[in-house]
Amino acid sequence: MKLSIIISIKKIEISSAAADLTDILMTNKERIRKYRVLLFTDGFMSGRIESFPVKEFAGVNIEFQIWDVERLFKMFLAESGRENIEIDFTQYTPYGIPCLDASGFGDNSYRCYLCVVPGSAVADVYDRFGAQLLEGNVRSFLSTKVAVNKKIRETILGSPKMFFAFNNGIAATAVDVVIKERPEGKFITSVKDFQIINGGQTTASLSNARYKDNASLSEISVQMKLTEIDADLDATHILMQKISRSSNSQNKVSDADFFSTHPFHIRIEQISRRLFAPATGGAQHDTRWFYERARGQYLQAQMRMTKSERNRFLTQNPKHQLISKTDLAKARNTWRGLPHTVSKGAQSNFSEFAEWIDDAWSISDEAFNERFFQESISLFILFKHVEKLVTYQIWYEQGYRANIVTYSIALLAHLLKSQYPHHTLDLQIIWNKQDVPEVLANQLSKLAKAVLDSITDPTRAVANVTQWCKREACWLRVKSLDITLDAEIESVLIDTSDAKTEARRARKDQKLISGIEAQAKVVNYGSEYWRRVQSFVAEKKIPYHTEAESLKIACNMPAKLPNSVHSQKLLSLLKKAVSEGWKED
């Protein structure tokens, strides 16, 4: 098959998605290592098709993949939410990867191996699978690229024999690790669902040095810590995050990076499972907004249900009331006045959101309560409503809808602050109605047209509108628009002092709930557990003077039960114990 690619950039409509793609390709053409062309079909691929030959365009390889309905279904069934990667290491090094079994003595809960991997094999595997290897990597999720570390590059080029000594190596996880015994020792021959949890920069740097600098990598060895995990979704996810947090890294990784296991994340999920939304429109059933703490939870919750159970689940948790963590980040950051960040895409926006949550949680976790959840859902309802509103405007000509929506809502928030400094939008109105009031929709319709005119103004600093919307300068220009809100908007506002009173009440309620949850956790552990904790902290000489009374009560349950204050002190002590090596049962 002869490959023929002819692109006339001038003929591409600047407002089309193709123009954005072309802009990305042109901007990054010097960095592009491979093009991957994916064909999605609802048919079945013929069994006679085994592979497609790799083509080349402008010196860059082009790989072709067909995703038929069977392959898509397999990925859907995969608990990880991604296609499992199977690697045969004997394709990259003669006998596989030499390793030592470093699993804990007498502990069969996991297996861990210390490995020495040839640098060329690391680069080969990365060239073959690319970013798929890094989907479990914190930085890969939070950033759109894995940076090539200059120090690593210097070592590769200048001191390759010292790479093993200088570099922190790779931390990885996999399932179904196959070990072969040879006279020389143990070798890992193959793995499934291989994920690089830490060491993305090392991996990318080796591949790039070979590609751009013609480095041979023949003298380079990389240390790898491989942990074999089971396929259980929640257990695997938590373990991967713990490994990622604990592994050494050449750059600081903040707690915000580990947002998927952050207490905020879990609390919002818990609230979403217990809190019903108001029934509207004559509906006879209360419904919930289902918050996905991990991708695929909504579908996985239904997989083992009977037909009647599934129908009941869908009645209480309708699909249109599914909200993901990136949806939440988009709605919240828009209202915070960051439409330019939202316009950068889900990953960049989520990173900003995670850092904000991490900082705010450390100040007062009680601020994240049922009211916060209700207001977040209200903002999401507002977001979805404006999406539909823009779509049906006579002035809308397909293009930039996502930018128009986030900028319009952010502009509304900005104008309310400046024109009504003692009032704020009453988001409880939206929650109670589960819809957007007409007066608010009318106002946003006007703002949306003004936003479109602003972001497409011919005098803008960047020709490509989508790229322009990612600049803070674009937001500053939109904020400077001379617009007066309609007087009718006052009907959906609430006095700031009243809003603060409600917020304080919600924080107080959350404090009570947190106390009850802490009590339940402490009591469920049982008195014997706390006696073992007491022995452990005494043995390790961990100071616990402030928790001594609480620990005494816990050790003597059920004669007396610890109150919420005692329970929170005990959980704090437990954290200290864990940091000193205590293993939670």
XYZ file of C-alpha atoms in Angstrom:
585
model
C 0.000 0.000 0.000
C 1.446 3.326 -1.013
C 1.118 6.025 1.607
C 0.243 9.411 0.263
C -0.306 12.384 2.585
C -1.021 15.817 1.195
C -1.850 18.623 3.587
C -2.684 22.135 2.544
C -2.716 24.129 5.746
C -4.116 27.207 4.066
C -7.259 25.299 3.053
C -8.098 24.213 6.597
C -10.881 26.251 8.202
C -9.264 28.010 11.184
C -12.270 27.350 13.457
C -12.235 23.587 12.862
C -10.789 20.903 15.108
C -8.483 19.991 12.236
C -6.887 23.442 12.507
C -6.128 22.869 16.184
C -4.613 19.477 15.394
C -2.536 20.944 12.586
C -1.296 23.684 14.884
C -0.247 21.129 17.501
C 1.536 18.975 14.920
C 3.358 21.917 13.374
C 4.402 23.329 16.754
C 5.749 19.991 17.940
C 7.043 18.515 14.683
C 10.656 18.476 15.907
C 9.643 16.476 18.986
C 7.304 13.979 17.340
C 8.754 10.476 17.384
C 5.844 8.507 16.048
C 2.403 9.025 14.525
C -0.244 6.528 15.589
C -3.327 6.338 13.362
C -6.334 4.717 15.053
C -9.372 3.407 13.194
C -12.426 2.784 15.377
C -15.179 0.525 14.076
C -18.299 -1.172 15.425
C -17.456 -4.166 13.234
C -15.139 -7.116 13.827
C -11.594 -7.181 12.476
C -10.793 -10.136 10.259
C -8.704 -12.847 11.891
C -6.459 -12.792 8.832
C -5.174 -9.351 9.823
C -2.249 -9.811 12.178
C -0.388 -6.517 11.854
C 0.175 -3.532 9.605
C 3.617 -2.623 8.307
C 5.032 0.544 9.816
C 5.103 3.378 7.295
C 7.221 6.504 7.285
C 6.425 10.150 6.641
C 9.059 12.895 6.711
C 11.409 10.553 8.533
C 8.874 9.710 11.262
C 7.310 6.267 11.665
C 3.545 5.899 11.315
C 1.857 3.055 13.177
C -1.673 1.868 12.325
C -4.111 0.268 14.753
C -7.649 -0.996 14.302
C -9.912 -0.859 17.331
C -12.846 -3.125 16.543
C -15.838 -3.763 18.788
C -14.180 -6.785 20.435
C -11.049 -4.850 21.392
C -13.118 -1.957 22.722
C -15.246 -4.362 24.749
C -12.154 -5.958 26.306
C -10.930 -2.546 27.398
C -14.378 -1.772 28.790
C -14.223 -4.934 30.896
C -10.701 -4.176 32.094
C -11.000 -2.937 35.681
C -8.131 -0.513 35.175
C -10.101 1.331 32.494
C -7.299 0.913 29.951
C -6.012 -1.770 27.616
C -3.677 -4.103 29.473
C -0.075 -4.071 28.273
C 1.576 -7.469 27.893
C 5.360 -7.409 27.534
C 7.604 -10.301 26.525
C 10.994 -9.172 27.811
C 12.786 -11.902 25.856
C 12.104 -9.802 22.753
C 14.352 -7.083 24.148
C 17.067 -9.008 25.998
C 18.111 -12.671 25.491
C 16.782 -14.346 28.651
C 14.571 -11.615 30.050
C 15.297 -9.310 32.991
C 17.640 -10.616 35.731
C 16.065 -10.182 39.160
C 16.233 -10.891 42.876
C 13.119 -11.774 44.862
C 12.911 -9.042 47.515
C 9.498 -9.962 48.934
C 9.047 -9.752 52.686
C 9.746 -12.946 54.611
C 6.542 -14.670 55.627
C 4.419 -12.029 53.875
C 2.490 -13.394 50.906
C 0.363 -10.293 50.344
C 2.656 -9.077 47.574
C 5.869 -9.885 45.734
C 8.622 -7.449 44.888
C 11.665 -7.878 42.660
C 14.898 -5.925 42.282
C 15.961 -5.898 38.644
C 18.772 -4.694 36.411
C 17.444 -3.633 33.010
C 19.639 -2.757 29.997
C 19.124 0.878 29.012
C 18.390 -0.175 25.442
C 15.588 -2.456 26.650
C 13.996 0.406 28.614
C 14.106 2.596 25.497
C 12.771 -0.220 23.279
C 9.779 -0.859 25.523
C 9.022 2.875 25.741
C 9.311 3.261 21.961
C 6.858 0.394 21.532
C 4.212 1.358 24.104
C 4.866 5.062 24.746
C 2.602 6.909 27.173
C 0.559 3.742 27.814
C 3.321 2.720 30.215
C 2.796 5.855 32.274
C -0.982 5.879 32.786
C -0.438 4.917 36.420
C 2.257 7.572 36.800
C 1.304 10.651 38.842
C 3.031 13.172 36.612
C 1.811 11.511 33.432
C -1.762 12.071 34.620
C -1.250 15.584 35.916
C 0.865 16.866 33.046
C 0.475 16.543 29.303
C 4.111 15.583 28.783
C 6.922 13.777 30.563
C 9.856 16.136 30.676
C 13.309 14.971 29.655
C 15.601 15.731 32.577
C 18.786 17.593 31.594
C 20.845 15.957 34.346
C 19.760 12.508 33.210
C 20.712 13.387 29.640
C 24.155 14.571 30.753
C 24.746 11.257 32.510
C 23.603 9.264 29.475
C 25.944 11.140 27.147
C 28.886 11.853 29.456
C 29.001 9.081 32.049
C 26.930 6.136 30.795
C 28.783 3.602 32.971
C 27.802 5.619 36.054
C 24.097 5.757 35.151
C 23.177 2.921 37.518
C 24.921 4.698 40.408
C 23.646 8.213 39.663
C 20.034 7.511 38.702
C 17.179 6.621 41.045
C 15.884 4.060 38.579
C 12.328 2.921 37.926
C 9.486 1.800 40.183
C 6.931 -0.293 38.322
C 3.931 -2.539 38.926
C 2.564 -5.490 36.984
C 0.310 -8.522 37.288
C 1.109 -12.115 36.295
C 4.890 -11.798 36.501
C 6.468 -14.884 34.889
C 9.835 -15.981 36.339
C 12.204 -18.476 34.706
C 15.037 -20.128 36.629
C 18.397 -20.404 34.850
C 21.853 -21.433 36.070
C 22.731 -17.719 36.136
C 19.758 -16.909 38.371
C 16.129 -15.767 38.062
C 14.837 -13.903 35.000
C 11.518 -12.130 34.456
C 10.381 -13.242 31.010
C 6.969 -11.572 30.745
C 4.469 -9.384 32.591
C 0.936 -8.101 32.126
C -0.487 -4.625 32.787
C 3.004 -3.162 33.199
C 2.961 0.386 34.580
C 5.886 2.696 35.396
C 4.831 4.398 38.624
C 8.011 6.381 39.145
C 10.793 6.944 36.643
C 8.888 8.422 33.730
C 11.638 10.992 33.203
C 14.328 8.308 33.233
C 12.419 6.226 30.698
C 11.666 9.127 28.350
C 15.216 10.498 28.648
C 16.792 7.198 27.569
C 14.507 6.951 24.562
C 15.080 10.573 23.553
C 18.862 10.364 23.958
C 18.984 7.423 21.581
C 16.672 9.113 19.106
C 18.003 12.689 19.166
C 21.610 12.262 20.298
C 22.311 8.857 18.729
C 23.362 7.530 22.147
C 24.034 3.786 21.989
C 22.838 3.014 25.562
C 24.961 -0.163 25.425
C 26.854 0.746 28.604
C 23.779 1.774 30.567
C 21.963 -0.337 33.139
C 18.844 0.804 34.988
C 17.726 -0.394 38.387
C 14.054 -1.335 38.563
C 11.873 -2.190 41.534
C 8.962 -4.254 40.226
C 5.980 -4.937 42.492
C 3.570 -7.672 41.482
C 0.013 -6.695 42.361
C -3.374 -8.343 41.984
C -6.082 -7.160 39.647
C -8.493 -5.881 42.318
C -9.343 -2.312 41.271
C -9.463 -0.498 44.628
C -6.606 -2.396 46.275
C -4.404 -2.009 43.211
C -5.183 1.682 42.849
C -4.349 2.436 46.484
C -1.156 0.359 46.411
C 0.036 2.031 43.201
C -0.469 5.455 44.752
C 1.359 4.437 47.939
C 4.294 3.110 45.914
C 4.346 6.295 43.862
C 4.285 8.473 46.985
C 7.056 6.495 48.691
C 9.435 5.936 45.770
C 12.390 8.271 45.417
C 12.071 10.862 42.687
C 14.407 13.430 41.164
C 11.760 16.127 41.546
C 9.503 16.940 44.471
C 6.021 15.496 44.176
C 3.451 17.365 46.242
C 0.562 15.738 48.067
C -1.747 17.324 45.491
C -0.239 14.978 42.899
C -1.814 12.066 44.739
C -5.287 13.554 44.607
C -7.001 10.296 43.685
C -6.398 8.984 47.219
C -6.840 12.350 48.916
C -9.440 12.379 51.739
C -11.339 15.083 49.819
C -11.874 12.679 46.966
C -13.235 9.975 49.236
C -15.460 12.367 51.197
C -17.137 13.713 48.053
C -17.795 10.150 46.940
C -19.328 9.285 50.320
C -21.581 12.344 50.230
C -22.706 11.515 46.701
C -23.744 8.004 47.754
C -25.897 9.135 50.680
C -27.314 12.502 49.586
C -30.447 12.549 47.434
C -31.246 15.416 45.101
C -34.687 17.078 45.302
C -37.317 15.381 43.152
C -38.493 17.685 40.372
C -41.044 17.776 37.579
C -43.490 15.419 39.274
C -40.879 12.666 39.636
C -41.886 9.957 42.118
C -38.346 8.784 42.868
C -35.485 10.581 44.545
C -32.222 10.467 42.652
C -28.545 10.878 43.458
C -25.628 12.477 41.661
C -23.082 9.688 41.242
C -19.518 10.933 41.752
C -16.845 8.720 40.195
C -13.873 8.477 42.524
C -12.197 6.185 40.006
C -12.864 5.903 36.303
C -15.438 3.252 35.459
C -17.049 3.004 38.914
C -20.505 3.778 37.542
C -20.421 0.898 35.062
C -18.619 -1.512 37.352
C -21.247 -0.983 40.040
C -23.816 -2.453 37.636
C -21.832 -5.353 36.204
C -22.801 -7.954 38.823
C -26.367 -6.739 39.299
C -29.488 -8.589 38.242
C -31.784 -6.859 35.769
C -34.116 -5.641 38.523
C -31.188 -4.435 40.643
C -29.751 -2.582 37.671
C -33.077 -0.915 36.913
C -33.363 0.208 40.530
C -29.770 1.479 40.451
C -30.377 3.458 37.253
C -33.575 4.922 38.682
C -31.680 6.249 41.690
C -28.495 7.072 39.762
C -29.518 8.161 36.243
C -26.697 8.394 33.746
C -27.204 12.107 33.154
C -26.398 12.604 36.846
C -22.921 11.097 36.599
C -20.094 13.505 37.452
C -16.389 12.721 37.210
C -13.512 14.325 39.084
C -12.496 16.226 35.936
C -16.080 17.504 35.581
C -15.917 18.773 39.144
C -12.555 20.425 38.492
C -13.898 22.111 35.369
C -16.997 23.506 37.090
C -15.143 24.688 40.196
C -12.167 26.268 38.424
C -14.514 28.111 36.088
C -16.326 29.658 39.059
C -12.969 30.465 40.678
C -12.160 32.653 37.664
C -9.782 30.357 35.781
C -11.385 29.886 32.346
C -7.960 30.068 30.694
C -6.836 27.122 32.834
C -10.002 25.168 32.043
C -9.353 25.849 28.345
C -5.983 24.101 28.611
C -7.728 20.754 28.871
C -8.764 18.237 31.503
C -5.305 17.254 32.737
C -3.828 20.724 33.175
C -7.037 21.964 34.756
C -7.204 18.986 37.096
C -3.631 19.630 38.238
C -4.520 23.210 39.219
C -7.684 22.021 40.963
C -5.801 19.324 42.905
C -3.278 21.822 44.247
C -6.048 24.203 45.317
C -7.926 21.422 47.105
C -4.777 20.198 48.823
C -4.023 23.676 50.184
C -7.621 24.385 51.201
C -8.030 20.979 52.867
C -4.947 21.550 55.022
C -6.508 24.801 56.274
C -9.992 23.415 56.983
C -11.300 20.100 55.691
C -14.689 20.928 57.232
C -15.272 23.378 54.366
C -15.792 20.368 52.099
C -19.198 19.233 53.193
C -22.693 18.554 51.891
C -23.215 22.209 51.019
C -19.963 22.255 49.046
C -21.167 19.162 47.190
C -24.580 20.694 46.461
C -23.001 23.906 45.188
C -20.556 21.923 43.062
C -23.431 20.028 41.470
C -25.236 23.342 40.902
C -22.186 24.684 39.068
C -22.031 21.506 36.979
C -25.736 21.844 36.132
C -25.039 25.454 35.149
C -22.122 24.342 32.987
C -24.170 21.708 31.130
C -27.060 24.144 30.698
C -24.844 26.794 29.108
C -23.413 24.157 26.761
C -26.920 23.489 25.425
C -27.803 27.176 25.473
C -24.824 28.112 23.285
C -25.457 25.251 20.874
C -28.912 26.577 19.938
C -28.042 30.267 19.606
C -28.544 31.675 16.098
C -25.106 33.289 16.241
C -23.336 30.025 17.066
C -21.586 28.559 14.026
C -19.869 25.459 15.462
C -16.565 26.063 17.155
C -15.118 27.226 20.465
C -18.165 26.102 22.452
C -16.065 24.801 25.353
C -14.218 28.115 25.539
C -17.398 30.181 25.290
C -19.030 28.205 28.103
C -16.218 28.439 30.655
C -15.515 32.097 29.858
C -19.201 33.068 30.065
C -19.705 31.514 33.501
C -16.407 32.927 34.773
C -17.407 36.354 33.449
C -20.728 36.114 35.301
C -18.881 35.362 38.554
C -16.532 38.299 37.944
C -19.340 40.754 37.178
C -21.323 39.667 40.239
C -18.319 40.361 42.481
C -17.741 43.798 41.006
C -21.366 44.947 40.626
C -22.900 43.198 43.660
C -20.048 43.085 46.217
C -22.413 42.229 49.085
C -24.232 39.457 47.237
C -23.411 36.196 45.516
C -25.235 33.763 43.255
C -27.586 31.581 45.290
C -26.492 28.170 44.053
C -29.051 26.504 46.331
C -31.746 27.729 43.934
C -30.206 25.622 41.177
C -29.802 22.644 43.528
C -33.415 22.821 44.677
C -34.755 23.166 41.120
C -32.109 20.872 39.591
C -32.256 23.381 36.775
C -31.129 26.888 35.854
C -33.616 29.750 36.458
C -34.743 31.498 33.288
C -33.423 34.883 34.394
C -29.958 33.383 34.835
C -30.103 31.596 31.488
C -31.101 34.823 29.719
C -28.195 36.690 31.295
C -25.701 33.987 30.326
C -27.009 33.985 26.770
C -26.065 37.661 26.466
C -22.686 37.116 28.106
C -21.915 34.196 25.806
C -22.354 36.368 22.696
C -20.082 39.035 24.200
C -17.484 36.375 25.009
C -17.549 35.007 21.460
C -17.038 38.482 20.019
C -14.129 39.075 22.397
C -12.209 35.820 21.912
C -12.575 36.033 18.118
C -11.700 39.726 17.903
C -9.296 40.172 14.954
C -6.942 42.198 17.170
C -6.296 39.211 19.488
C -2.650 38.411 20.173
C -2.817 34.784 18.940
C -4.360 33.806 15.608
C -5.651 30.415 16.725
C -8.658 31.085 18.964
C -8.367 27.840 20.909
C -4.751 28.586 21.777
C -5.617 32.222 22.560
C -8.216 31.098 25.105
C -5.482 29.295 27.047
C -3.712 32.594 27.730
C -4.383 34.657 30.834
C -4.218 37.706 28.567
C -7.399 36.460 26.889
C -9.168 36.280 30.259
C -7.960 39.767 31.191
C -9.440 41.107 27.965
C -12.782 39.385 28.558
C -12.899 40.680 32.150
C -12.404 44.215 30.875
C -15.621 44.122 28.798
C -17.984 46.961 29.693
C -21.108 44.998 30.607
C -23.834 45.790 33.127
C -25.810 42.850 34.437
C -29.602 42.944 34.078
C -31.453 44.142 37.172
C -33.498 40.910 37.138
C -30.379 39.002 38.164
C -30.970 40.178 41.748
C -33.751 37.591 42.081
C -31.184 34.767 42.097
C -28.708 36.390 44.482
C -28.203 35.875 48.206
C -26.756 38.288 50.741
C -23.098 37.457 51.431
C -23.658 37.464 55.195
C -26.486 34.929 54.821
C -24.289 32.768 52.609
C -21.516 32.846 55.224
C -23.981 31.851 57.942
C -25.079 28.840 55.888
C -21.444 27.940 55.207
C -20.635 28.022 58.934
C -23.621 25.790 59.663
C -22.468 23.326 57.005
C -18.944 23.253 58.453
C -20.368 22.586 61.907
C -22.454 19.711 60.533
C -19.414 18.272 58.774
C -17.407 18.441 61.999
C -20.127 16.383 63.680
C -20.186 13.868 60.809
C -16.387 13.557 60.838
C -16.493 12.920 64.569
C -19.088 10.166 64.179
C -17.079 8.563 61.359
C -13.935 8.664 63.509
C -15.799 7.035 66.412
C -17.133 4.274 64.170
C -13.657 3.567 62.804
C -12.056 3.433 66.259
C -14.768 1.162 67.679
C -14.640 -1.166 64.666
C -10.925 -1.742 65.205
C -11.723 -3.227 68.616
C -9.992 -3.065 71.989
C -7.456 -5.814 71.186
C -6.255 -3.816 68.183
C -5.678 -0.718 70.303
C -3.825 -2.729 72.940
C -1.425 -3.852 70.214
C -1.078 -0.230 69.078
C -0.292 0.752 72.673
C 2.453 -1.885 72.872
C 3.861 -0.776 69.535
C 4.084 2.943 70.349
C 5.651 2.114 73.710
C 8.226 -0.156 72.064
C 9.055 2.458 69.419
C 9.107 5.230 72.039
C 6.550 7.250 70.088
C 5.363 10.194 72.238
C 1.655 9.876 72.988
C 1.069 11.933 76.106
C -1.829 13.855 74.538
C -3.429 10.601 73.352
C -2.772 8.566 76.524
C -6.253 8.983 78.012
C -7.925 8.271 74.671
C -5.796 5.149 74.172
C -6.641 3.900 77.661
C -10.358 4.217 76.905
C -9.982 2.400 73.564
C -8.042 -0.435 75.192
C -10.857 -0.959 77.696
C -13.810 -0.955 75.292
C -16.686 -1.667 75.657
C -16.569 -0.602 79.319
C -16.451 2.939 77.973
C -16.526 4.166 74.392
C -14.281 6.982 73.132
C -16.069 10.174 72.101
C -15.379 12.034 68.859
C -12.469 14.022 70.321
C -10.843 10.874 71.700
C -11.397 9.092 68.384
C -9.755 11.793 66.299
C -6.757 11.794 68.643
C -6.501 8.014 68.299
C -6.546 8.180 64.514
C -3.805 10.821 64.641
C -1.757 8.504 66.865
C -2.381 5.690 64.413
C -0.882 7.815 61.638
C 2.251 8.312 63.743
C 2.438 4.558 64.319
C 2.091 3.798 60.615
C 4.931 6.213 59.848
C 7.086 4.186 62.267
C 6.255 0.844 60.668
C 2.908 -0.193 62.141
C 0.969 -2.401 59.726
C -2.742 -1.680 59.646
C -4.827 -4.841 59.538
